Amino acid sequence: MSVVSVTDLRVTVGRPLVDGVSFEVPAGAVLAIVGASGSGKTTTGLALLGEYPAGAEVSGEVRVRGRAGFVPQHPGAVLNPVRRVGSVLRELASVSAVEQAVDAARFPRSLLDRYPHQLSGGQQQRLVLAQALLGDPAVVVADEPTTGLDRATRDEVVGEFARLTERGVALVVLSHDMEVVRALADHIVVLRAGRVIESGSATNVLTNPQHPYTRALLVDPIRAGADDATGAERLRVENLVAHHGRTTALHDVDLTVSAGECLAVMGPSGSGKTTLARCVVGLHPPTSGTVTLDGRPLARTLRSRPRTDLAAIQYVFQDARASFDHRRPVLDQVARTAVLLRGMSAADSTAAALSVLASFRLDEPTTRRPPPTLSGGELHRAALARALLANPRVLVCDEITTGLDTVTRLSVLTHLAELRDTHAVTLVLITHDHTVADHLADRVTTLHKGRVTQRPRTAP
């Protein structure tokens, strides 16, 4: 008997978001729903929880036999920032149930007294997985469940999902990560513009895709062809020490990056990668050490940096959705960058913003909508466009390709390569993805528990 049955589902908000989708998921089976950003994956997945966009017109039938758990793409959006994570979980279930859930999700019990902002991206992802497992769900809907996880942690999460299905839990995975799809899926549904364009067993779809769009989704990005960097030193970090409360997050970190060079900073979740990025851009004041731009030390915090320095180093956040004000149109927020950091008029900044957004395949009608109505991939591209509108000399990208489908990821990597090669923009990539590092980085630095454990090396 199927745990999930969806028949001719249609969800319309001015335009069709989901248009005639049907599928079934038996107990213990894994359905992967794949497609480019904006294809309707998340809307379909949320329908299994009975959630739809505001003002949506819905038709068709969605039947779920039992409780549904949910693992969101951006865990920070569902975690209460002012409460310790353990106290929230204990309100939802007994102490023993919480302990079983966090153990199953590989979330350390020692971290239950922390606040969400004190957790790495990977730790937050494991936490929301534990929350989804409370109450013994019959089906778990996982929206990009490996977002922002290093390879080892991703494999652990995939293993846990596999163990869930062995216990008869049905799993619906919404993912761009074809390695995860290959590892888990029994059946695949391919969406494009809300419609099913191909479906079948995972073996058939992965080895013999019939639709050109499906074949494009399965292709890995080609190497961007990074040339050896020959520019002068652009960014230097020396003896950097940073703390989170009493915990030392970075221990005497040193690194240098040249103009037009791409440095990938890698390491497992909790290694200090994001803390390093936030120190470079001035979002986290270091305890000691210096960050130097073109030979000149920078102020420790954003508030102390002049406008020229704010424009010179731009940061693209891992959680693009959380970096936008949900009440204002995306276009207005992107254009505001040119007003604040380049002194442009409102009209000129809007024109410049539309031009940059168009280069990322975001048209004007889409960008005039508020952020909640855009897909995660669309917001990733808008966040990158916003950063580029400042004409930065250094671009710090925190898991920039996380949650992007293969086609969009290739577009973003190609754009970054062009910026590096044509405009000598220095790139610092915070990433777990070895594929991204191999394709784009000139050198790689590895962090572990806040220390540089591998000196920068030339990428192959």
Coordinates of C-alpha atoms in Angstrom, one line a residue:
M1 CA 0.0 0.0 0.0
S2 CA 1.3 3.5 -0.9
V3 CA 2.1 5.8 2.0
V4 CA 1.8 8.8 -0.4
S5 CA -0.5 9.2 -3.3
V6 CA -0.7 12.4 -5.4
T7 CA -3.1 12.6 -8.3
D8 CA -3.3 15.4 -10.8
L9 CA -2.0 18.1 -8.4
R10 CA -2.3 21.6 -9.6
V11 CA -1.2 24.7 -7.6
T12 CA -1.6 28.1 -9.2
V13 CA -0.6 31.5 -7.9
G14 CA -1.2 33.8 -10.9
R15 CA 0.7 31.2 -12.9
P16 CA 0.9 27.4 -12.6
L17 CA 3.6 26.4 -10.0
V18 CA 2.6 22.7 -10.2
D19 CA 0.6 21.5 -13.2
G20 CA -0.9 18.0 -13.2
V21 CA 1.7 16.2 -11.1
S22 CA 0.9 12.5 -10.1
F23 CA 3.0 9.9 -8.3
E24 CA 2.9 7.3 -5.5
V25 CA 5.4 6.3 -2.8
P26 CA 5.1 2.9 -1.1
A27 CA 6.3 2.4 2.5
G28 CA 10.1 2.1 2.6
A29 CA 10.6 3.5 -0.9
V30 CA 12.5 6.6 -2.0
L31 CA 11.1 9.0 -4.6
A32 CA 13.5 11.7 -5.8
I33 CA 11.9 14.8 -7.4
V34 CA 14.4 16.6 -9.5
G35 CA 14.4 19.7 -11.7
A36 CA 16.0 23.1 -12.1
S37 CA 15.2 25.9 -9.7
G38 CA 11.6 27.1 -10.0
S39 CA 10.5 23.7 -11.5
G40 CA 7.9 23.2 -8.7
K41 CA 9.9 20.7 -6.5
T42 CA 9.4 22.5 -3.2
T43 CA 5.8 23.3 -3.9
T44 CA 5.1 19.7 -4.5
G45 CA 6.9 18.6 -1.4
L46 CA 5.1 21.0 0.8
A47 CA 1.8 19.8 -0.5
L48 CA 2.5 16.5 1.2
L49 CA 2.4 18.5 4.5
G50 CA -0.8 20.3 3.5
E51 CA 1.1 23.6 3.0
Y52 CA 0.6 25.8 0.0
P53 CA 1.6 29.4 -1.0
A54 CA -0.7 32.2 0.2
G55 CA -3.6 32.7 -2.2
A56 CA -2.9 29.5 -4.1
E57 CA -5.7 27.8 -6.1
V58 CA -5.3 24.0 -5.5
S59 CA -6.9 21.1 -7.3
G60 CA -6.2 17.4 -7.5
E61 CA -5.7 14.9 -4.6
V62 CA -2.9 14.5 -2.1
R63 CA -3.2 11.6 0.3
V64 CA -0.7 10.8 3.1
R65 CA -1.3 7.8 5.3
G66 CA 0.3 8.7 8.6
R67 CA 2.5 11.6 9.9
A68 CA 4.8 13.5 7.6
G69 CA 8.2 14.9 8.8
F70 CA 10.0 17.7 6.9
V71 CA 13.7 18.6 6.5
P72 CA 13.9 22.1 4.9
Q73 CA 16.5 23.3 2.5
H74 CA 17.6 26.1 4.8
P75 CA 17.5 24.9 8.4
G76 CA 18.2 28.4 9.8
A77 CA 14.8 29.5 8.6
V78 CA 13.0 27.1 10.9
L79 CA 15.2 27.3 14.0
N80 CA 14.3 29.8 16.8
P81 CA 17.3 32.1 17.1
V82 CA 16.7 33.1 20.8
R83 CA 16.2 29.6 22.2
R84 CA 18.6 26.8 23.0
V85 CA 18.0 24.0 20.5
G86 CA 17.5 21.3 23.2
S87 CA 14.7 23.1 25.0
V88 CA 12.8 23.4 21.7
L89 CA 13.1 19.7 21.0
R90 CA 12.1 18.7 24.5
E91 CA 8.8 20.6 24.1
L92 CA 8.0 18.4 21.1
A93 CA 8.8 15.0 22.6
S94 CA 10.1 13.2 25.7
V95 CA 13.7 13.3 26.7
S96 CA 14.3 9.7 25.6
A97 CA 12.6 10.4 22.2
V98 CA 14.8 13.5 21.7
E99 CA 17.9 11.5 22.5
Q100 CA 17.0 8.8 20.1
A101 CA 16.3 11.3 17.3
V102 CA 19.5 13.3 17.7
D103 CA 21.5 10.1 17.8
A104 CA 19.8 8.9 14.7
A105 CA 20.6 12.2 13.0
R106 CA 24.2 12.2 14.2
F107 CA 23.7 15.4 16.1
P108 CA 25.9 15.5 19.2
R109 CA 24.0 15.6 22.5
S110 CA 26.7 18.0 23.8
L111 CA 25.4 20.7 21.4
L112 CA 21.8 20.7 22.7
D113 CA 22.5 23.6 25.0
R114 CA 23.6 25.8 22.1
Y115 CA 21.7 28.5 20.2
P116 CA 21.2 27.9 16.4
H117 CA 23.8 30.6 15.5
Q118 CA 26.4 28.7 17.5
L119 CA 26.0 25.7 15.1
S120 CA 27.7 25.2 11.8
G121 CA 25.5 24.8 8.7
G122 CA 26.0 21.0 8.8
Q123 CA 25.1 20.9 12.5
Q124 CA 21.9 22.9 11.8
Q125 CA 21.0 20.4 9.0
R126 CA 21.4 17.4 11.3
L127 CA 19.4 19.2 14.0
V128 CA 16.4 19.7 11.7
L129 CA 16.7 16.1 10.6
A130 CA 16.4 15.1 14.2
Q131 CA 13.4 17.3 14.6
A132 CA 11.7 15.6 11.6
L133 CA 12.3 12.2 13.1
L134 CA 10.4 13.1 16.3
G135 CA 7.0 11.4 16.4
D136 CA 7.9 8.4 14.2
P137 CA 6.8 9.8 10.8
A138 CA 5.4 7.5 8.1
V139 CA 7.1 9.7 5.4
V140 CA 9.9 12.3 5.5
V141 CA 10.0 15.1 2.9
A142 CA 13.6 16.2 2.5
D143 CA 14.2 19.5 0.6
E144 CA 17.9 19.4 -0.4
P145 CA 18.8 17.5 2.7
T146 CA 22.6 17.5 2.1
T147 CA 22.7 21.3 1.5
G148 CA 26.0 22.7 2.8
L149 CA 27.3 19.4 4.1
D150 CA 30.9 18.1 3.6
R151 CA 31.2 14.8 1.8
A152 CA 31.7 12.7 4.9
T153 CA 28.7 14.3 6.7
R154 CA 26.6 14.0 3.6
D155 CA 27.3 10.3 3.4
E156 CA 26.3 9.9 7.0
V157 CA 23.0 11.7 6.3
V158 CA 22.4 9.5 3.3
G159 CA 23.1 6.5 5.4
E160 CA 20.6 7.5 8.0
F161 CA 17.9 8.1 5.3
A162 CA 18.7 4.6 4.0
R163 CA 18.2 3.2 7.5
L164 CA 14.9 5.0 7.8
T165 CA 13.6 3.3 4.7
E166 CA 14.7 -0.1 6.1
R167 CA 12.3 0.6 8.9
G168 CA 9.5 1.2 6.4
V169 CA 9.6 5.0 6.4
A170 CA 8.8 6.5 2.9
L171 CA 11.1 9.2 1.7
V172 CA 10.5 12.0 -0.8
V173 CA 13.8 13.7 -1.7
L174 CA 13.8 17.1 -3.5
S175 CA 17.4 17.4 -4.7
H176 CA 19.8 18.8 -7.2
D177 CA 22.5 16.5 -5.9
M178 CA 22.6 13.7 -8.3
E179 CA 25.0 11.7 -6.2
V180 CA 22.4 11.7 -3.4
V181 CA 19.7 10.8 -5.9
R182 CA 21.8 7.9 -7.2
A183 CA 22.5 6.6 -3.7
L184 CA 18.9 6.7 -2.5
A185 CA 16.3 6.8 -5.1
D186 CA 14.0 3.9 -6.2
H187 CA 11.9 6.1 -8.5
I188 CA 12.6 9.6 -10.1
V189 CA 10.2 12.3 -11.2
V190 CA 11.6 15.1 -13.3
L191 CA 9.8 18.4 -13.2
R192 CA 10.1 21.3 -15.5
A193 CA 7.9 24.5 -15.1
G194 CA 5.6 22.5 -12.8
R195 CA 5.0 19.6 -15.2
V196 CA 6.3 16.0 -15.1
I197 CA 8.4 15.6 -18.3
E198 CA 9.9 12.2 -17.3
S199 CA 9.5 9.6 -14.6
G200 CA 10.4 6.0 -14.0
S201 CA 12.7 3.8 -12.0
A202 CA 15.9 5.4 -10.9
T203 CA 17.9 2.9 -12.9
N204 CA 16.1 3.7 -16.1
V205 CA 16.1 7.5 -15.7
L206 CA 19.7 7.7 -14.6
T207 CA 21.2 5.4 -17.2
N208 CA 18.8 6.0 -20.1
P209 CA 17.2 9.4 -19.8
Q210 CA 14.7 10.1 -22.6
H211 CA 14.2 13.8 -22.4
P212 CA 17.0 16.3 -23.4
Y213 CA 16.2 18.3 -20.2
T214 CA 16.8 15.3 -18.0
R215 CA 20.1 14.6 -19.8
A216 CA 21.2 18.2 -19.1
L217 CA 20.4 17.8 -15.4
L218 CA 22.6 14.7 -15.2
V219 CA 25.6 16.2 -16.8
D220 CA 28.4 17.3 -14.4
P221 CA 29.8 20.8 -14.9
I222 CA 32.9 21.1 -17.1
R223 CA 36.1 22.4 -15.6
A224 CA 36.2 26.2 -15.7
G225 CA 39.8 26.1 -16.8
A226 CA 41.4 28.2 -14.1
D227 CA 44.7 29.7 -15.2
D228 CA 47.6 30.2 -12.8
A229 CA 47.2 33.4 -10.9
T230 CA 49.8 36.1 -11.7
G231 CA 48.3 39.1 -10.0
A232 CA 49.7 41.0 -7.0
E233 CA 48.6 40.0 -3.5
R234 CA 45.0 41.2 -2.9
L235 CA 44.0 39.6 0.4
R236 CA 46.1 38.6 3.4
V237 CA 45.0 37.0 6.7
E238 CA 47.6 36.8 9.5
N239 CA 47.5 35.2 12.9
L240 CA 43.7 35.3 13.0
V241 CA 42.1 34.2 16.2
A242 CA 38.3 34.2 16.7
H243 CA 36.0 33.0 19.4
H244 CA 32.3 32.1 19.8
G245 CA 31.8 32.8 23.5
R246 CA 34.5 30.8 25.3
T247 CA 35.1 28.5 22.4
T248 CA 38.0 29.2 20.1
A249 CA 36.7 29.0 16.5
L250 CA 40.0 29.9 14.7
H251 CA 43.5 29.4 15.8
D252 CA 46.2 31.6 14.3
V253 CA 45.0 31.2 10.7
D254 CA 47.2 32.6 7.9
L255 CA 46.4 32.8 4.2
T256 CA 47.0 35.0 1.2
V257 CA 45.1 35.3 -2.1
S258 CA 46.2 37.2 -5.2
A259 CA 44.3 39.4 -7.6
G260 CA 42.4 37.2 -10.0
E261 CA 43.0 34.1 -8.0
C262 CA 40.4 31.6 -6.6
L263 CA 41.1 30.1 -3.2
A264 CA 38.9 27.3 -1.9
V265 CA 38.6 26.9 1.9
M266 CA 37.4 23.4 2.7
G267 CA 36.9 21.3 5.8
P268 CA 34.1 19.5 7.6
S269 CA 31.1 21.2 9.2
G270 CA 32.2 23.1 12.3
S271 CA 35.8 23.5 11.1
G272 CA 35.7 27.3 11.2
K273 CA 35.2 28.0 7.4
T274 CA 32.2 30.3 7.8
T275 CA 33.7 32.1 10.8
L276 CA 36.8 32.8 8.7
A277 CA 34.7 34.2 5.9
R278 CA 32.7 36.4 8.3
C279 CA 36.0 37.8 9.8
V280 CA 37.2 38.7 6.4
V281 CA 34.1 40.7 5.5
G282 CA 33.8 42.2 9.0
L283 CA 30.7 40.4 10.2
H284 CA 32.6 38.6 13.1
P285 CA 35.2 40.6 14.9
P286 CA 38.4 38.6 15.4
T287 CA 40.0 38.3 18.8
S288 CA 43.4 39.1 17.4
G289 CA 45.2 39.1 14.0
T290 CA 44.7 41.2 10.9
V291 CA 42.9 41.1 7.6
T292 CA 44.7 43.1 4.9
L293 CA 43.3 44.3 1.5
D294 CA 45.9 45.4 -1.1
G295 CA 48.5 45.9 1.7
R296 CA 46.2 48.0 4.0
P297 CA 44.8 46.6 7.2
L298 CA 41.0 46.6 7.4
A299 CA 38.9 47.6 10.4
R300 CA 37.6 44.6 12.4
T301 CA 33.9 45.3 11.9
L302 CA 31.6 46.5 9.2
R303 CA 30.5 49.5 11.1
S304 CA 34.1 50.7 11.3
R305 CA 34.9 50.3 7.6
P306 CA 34.4 53.1 5.0
R307 CA 32.1 52.7 2.1
T308 CA 34.9 51.9 -0.3
D309 CA 36.0 48.9 1.8
L310 CA 32.4 47.7 2.2
A311 CA 32.1 47.6 -1.6
A312 CA 35.6 46.1 -2.1
I313 CA 34.8 42.8 -0.2
Q314 CA 31.4 41.3 -0.8
Y315 CA 29.9 38.2 0.9
V316 CA 27.4 35.8 -0.6
F317 CA 25.6 34.0 2.2
Q318 CA 25.0 30.2 2.3
D319 CA 21.3 30.8 3.2
A320 CA 20.3 33.1 0.4
R321 CA 16.7 33.2 1.5
A322 CA 17.6 34.5 5.0
S323 CA 19.7 37.3 3.5
F324 CA 16.7 39.0 1.9
D325 CA 13.9 41.1 3.5
H326 CA 10.8 39.0 2.8
R327 CA 8.6 42.1 2.5
R328 CA 10.4 44.0 -0.2
P329 CA 10.8 43.1 -3.9
V330 CA 14.1 41.4 -4.8
L331 CA 14.9 44.0 -7.4
D332 CA 14.7 46.9 -4.9
Q333 CA 17.0 45.1 -2.5
V334 CA 19.6 44.3 -5.2
A335 CA 19.5 47.8 -6.6
R336 CA 19.9 49.3 -3.1
T337 CA 23.5 48.0 -3.2
A338 CA 24.4 50.4 -6.0
V339 CA 22.8 53.3 -4.2
L340 CA 24.6 52.7 -0.9
L341 CA 28.0 51.5 -2.1
R342 CA 28.4 53.2 -5.5
G343 CA 26.4 56.4 -5.0
M344 CA 24.1 55.8 -8.0
S345 CA 20.7 57.3 -8.5
A346 CA 17.6 55.2 -7.9
A347 CA 16.9 55.0 -11.6
D348 CA 20.5 54.2 -12.6
S349 CA 20.8 51.6 -9.8
T350 CA 17.6 49.9 -11.0
A351 CA 18.8 49.7 -14.6
A352 CA 22.2 48.3 -13.4
A353 CA 20.5 45.8 -11.2
L354 CA 18.2 44.6 -14.0
S355 CA 21.2 44.1 -16.3
V356 CA 23.2 42.0 -13.7
L357 CA 20.1 40.0 -12.8
A358 CA 19.4 39.3 -16.4
S359 CA 22.9 37.8 -16.8
F360 CA 21.8 35.2 -14.2
R361 CA 18.6 34.5 -16.2
L362 CA 16.3 36.4 -13.8
D363 CA 13.8 38.5 -15.7
E364 CA 12.2 41.8 -14.5
P365 CA 8.7 40.3 -13.6
T366 CA 10.4 37.7 -11.4
T367 CA 12.7 40.1 -9.6
R368 CA 9.8 42.5 -8.9
R369 CA 8.3 39.8 -6.7
P370 CA 9.0 39.4 -2.9
P371 CA 11.6 36.8 -2.0
P372 CA 9.2 34.1 -0.6
T373 CA 7.8 33.7 -4.1
L374 CA 11.1 32.9 -5.7
S375 CA 12.8 29.4 -5.6
G376 CA 15.9 28.8 -3.6
G377 CA 18.0 28.7 -6.8
E378 CA 16.6 32.0 -8.0
L379 CA 17.4 33.6 -4.7
H380 CA 21.0 32.2 -4.8
R381 CA 21.5 33.9 -8.2
A382 CA 19.9 37.2 -7.0
A383 CA 22.2 37.2 -4.0
L384 CA 25.2 36.8 -6.2
A385 CA 24.0 39.5 -8.5
R386 CA 23.5 41.8 -5.5
A387 CA 27.1 41.3 -4.4
L388 CA 28.5 41.8 -7.9
L389 CA 26.6 45.1 -8.3
A390 CA 29.1 46.6 -5.7
N391 CA 32.0 45.9 -8.2
P392 CA 33.9 44.1 -5.5
R393 CA 37.7 43.3 -5.6
V394 CA 37.1 40.3 -3.4
L395 CA 34.1 38.0 -3.5
V396 CA 33.6 35.6 -0.6
C397 CA 31.2 32.9 -1.5
D398 CA 29.9 30.7 1.4
E399 CA 28.6 27.4 -0.3
I400 CA 27.7 29.4 -3.4
T401 CA 26.5 26.4 -5.4
T402 CA 24.6 24.7 -2.5
G403 CA 21.1 23.6 -3.5
L404 CA 21.6 24.5 -7.2
D405 CA 20.7 22.1 -10.0
T406 CA 23.5 21.2 -12.4
V407 CA 22.5 23.6 -15.1
T408 CA 22.3 26.6 -12.8
R409 CA 25.5 25.6 -11.0
L410 CA 27.4 25.5 -14.3
S411 CA 26.0 29.0 -15.1
V412 CA 27.2 30.3 -11.7
L413 CA 30.6 28.7 -11.9
T414 CA 31.1 30.0 -15.5
H415 CA 30.1 33.5 -14.4
L416 CA 32.6 33.4 -11.5
A417 CA 35.4 32.2 -13.8
E418 CA 34.7 35.1 -16.1
L419 CA 34.9 37.6 -13.2
R420 CA 38.2 36.2 -12.1
D421 CA 39.7 36.0 -15.6
T422 CA 38.3 39.2 -17.1
H423 CA 38.1 41.6 -14.1
A424 CA 40.8 40.0 -11.8
V425 CA 38.2 39.6 -9.0
T426 CA 39.7 37.6 -6.1
L427 CA 37.4 34.7 -5.2
V428 CA 37.3 32.9 -1.8
L429 CA 35.1 29.9 -1.9
I430 CA 33.9 28.4 1.3
T431 CA 32.8 24.9 0.2
H432 CA 32.3 21.3 1.1
D433 CA 32.0 20.4 -2.6
H434 CA 35.2 18.9 -4.0
T435 CA 33.7 19.2 -7.5
V436 CA 33.4 22.9 -7.2
A437 CA 36.9 23.3 -5.8
D438 CA 38.4 21.1 -8.6
H439 CA 36.6 23.1 -11.3
L440 CA 37.3 26.6 -10.1
A441 CA 40.0 26.9 -7.5
D442 CA 43.6 27.7 -8.2
R443 CA 44.5 26.6 -4.6
V444 CA 42.9 24.8 -1.7
T445 CA 43.3 25.4 2.1
T446 CA 41.8 22.9 4.5
L447 CA 40.6 23.8 8.0
H448 CA 39.9 21.4 10.9
K449 CA 38.8 22.5 14.3
G450 CA 39.8 26.1 13.5
R451 CA 43.3 25.3 12.3
V452 CA 44.9 25.1 8.9
T453 CA 45.7 21.4 8.5
Q454 CA 46.8 21.6 4.9
R455 CA 48.8 24.4 3.5
P456 CA 47.5 25.9 0.2
R457 CA 48.3 23.8 -2.8
T458 CA 47.9 24.3 -6.5
A459 CA 44.7 22.7 -7.7
P460 CA 45.1 19.9 -10.3

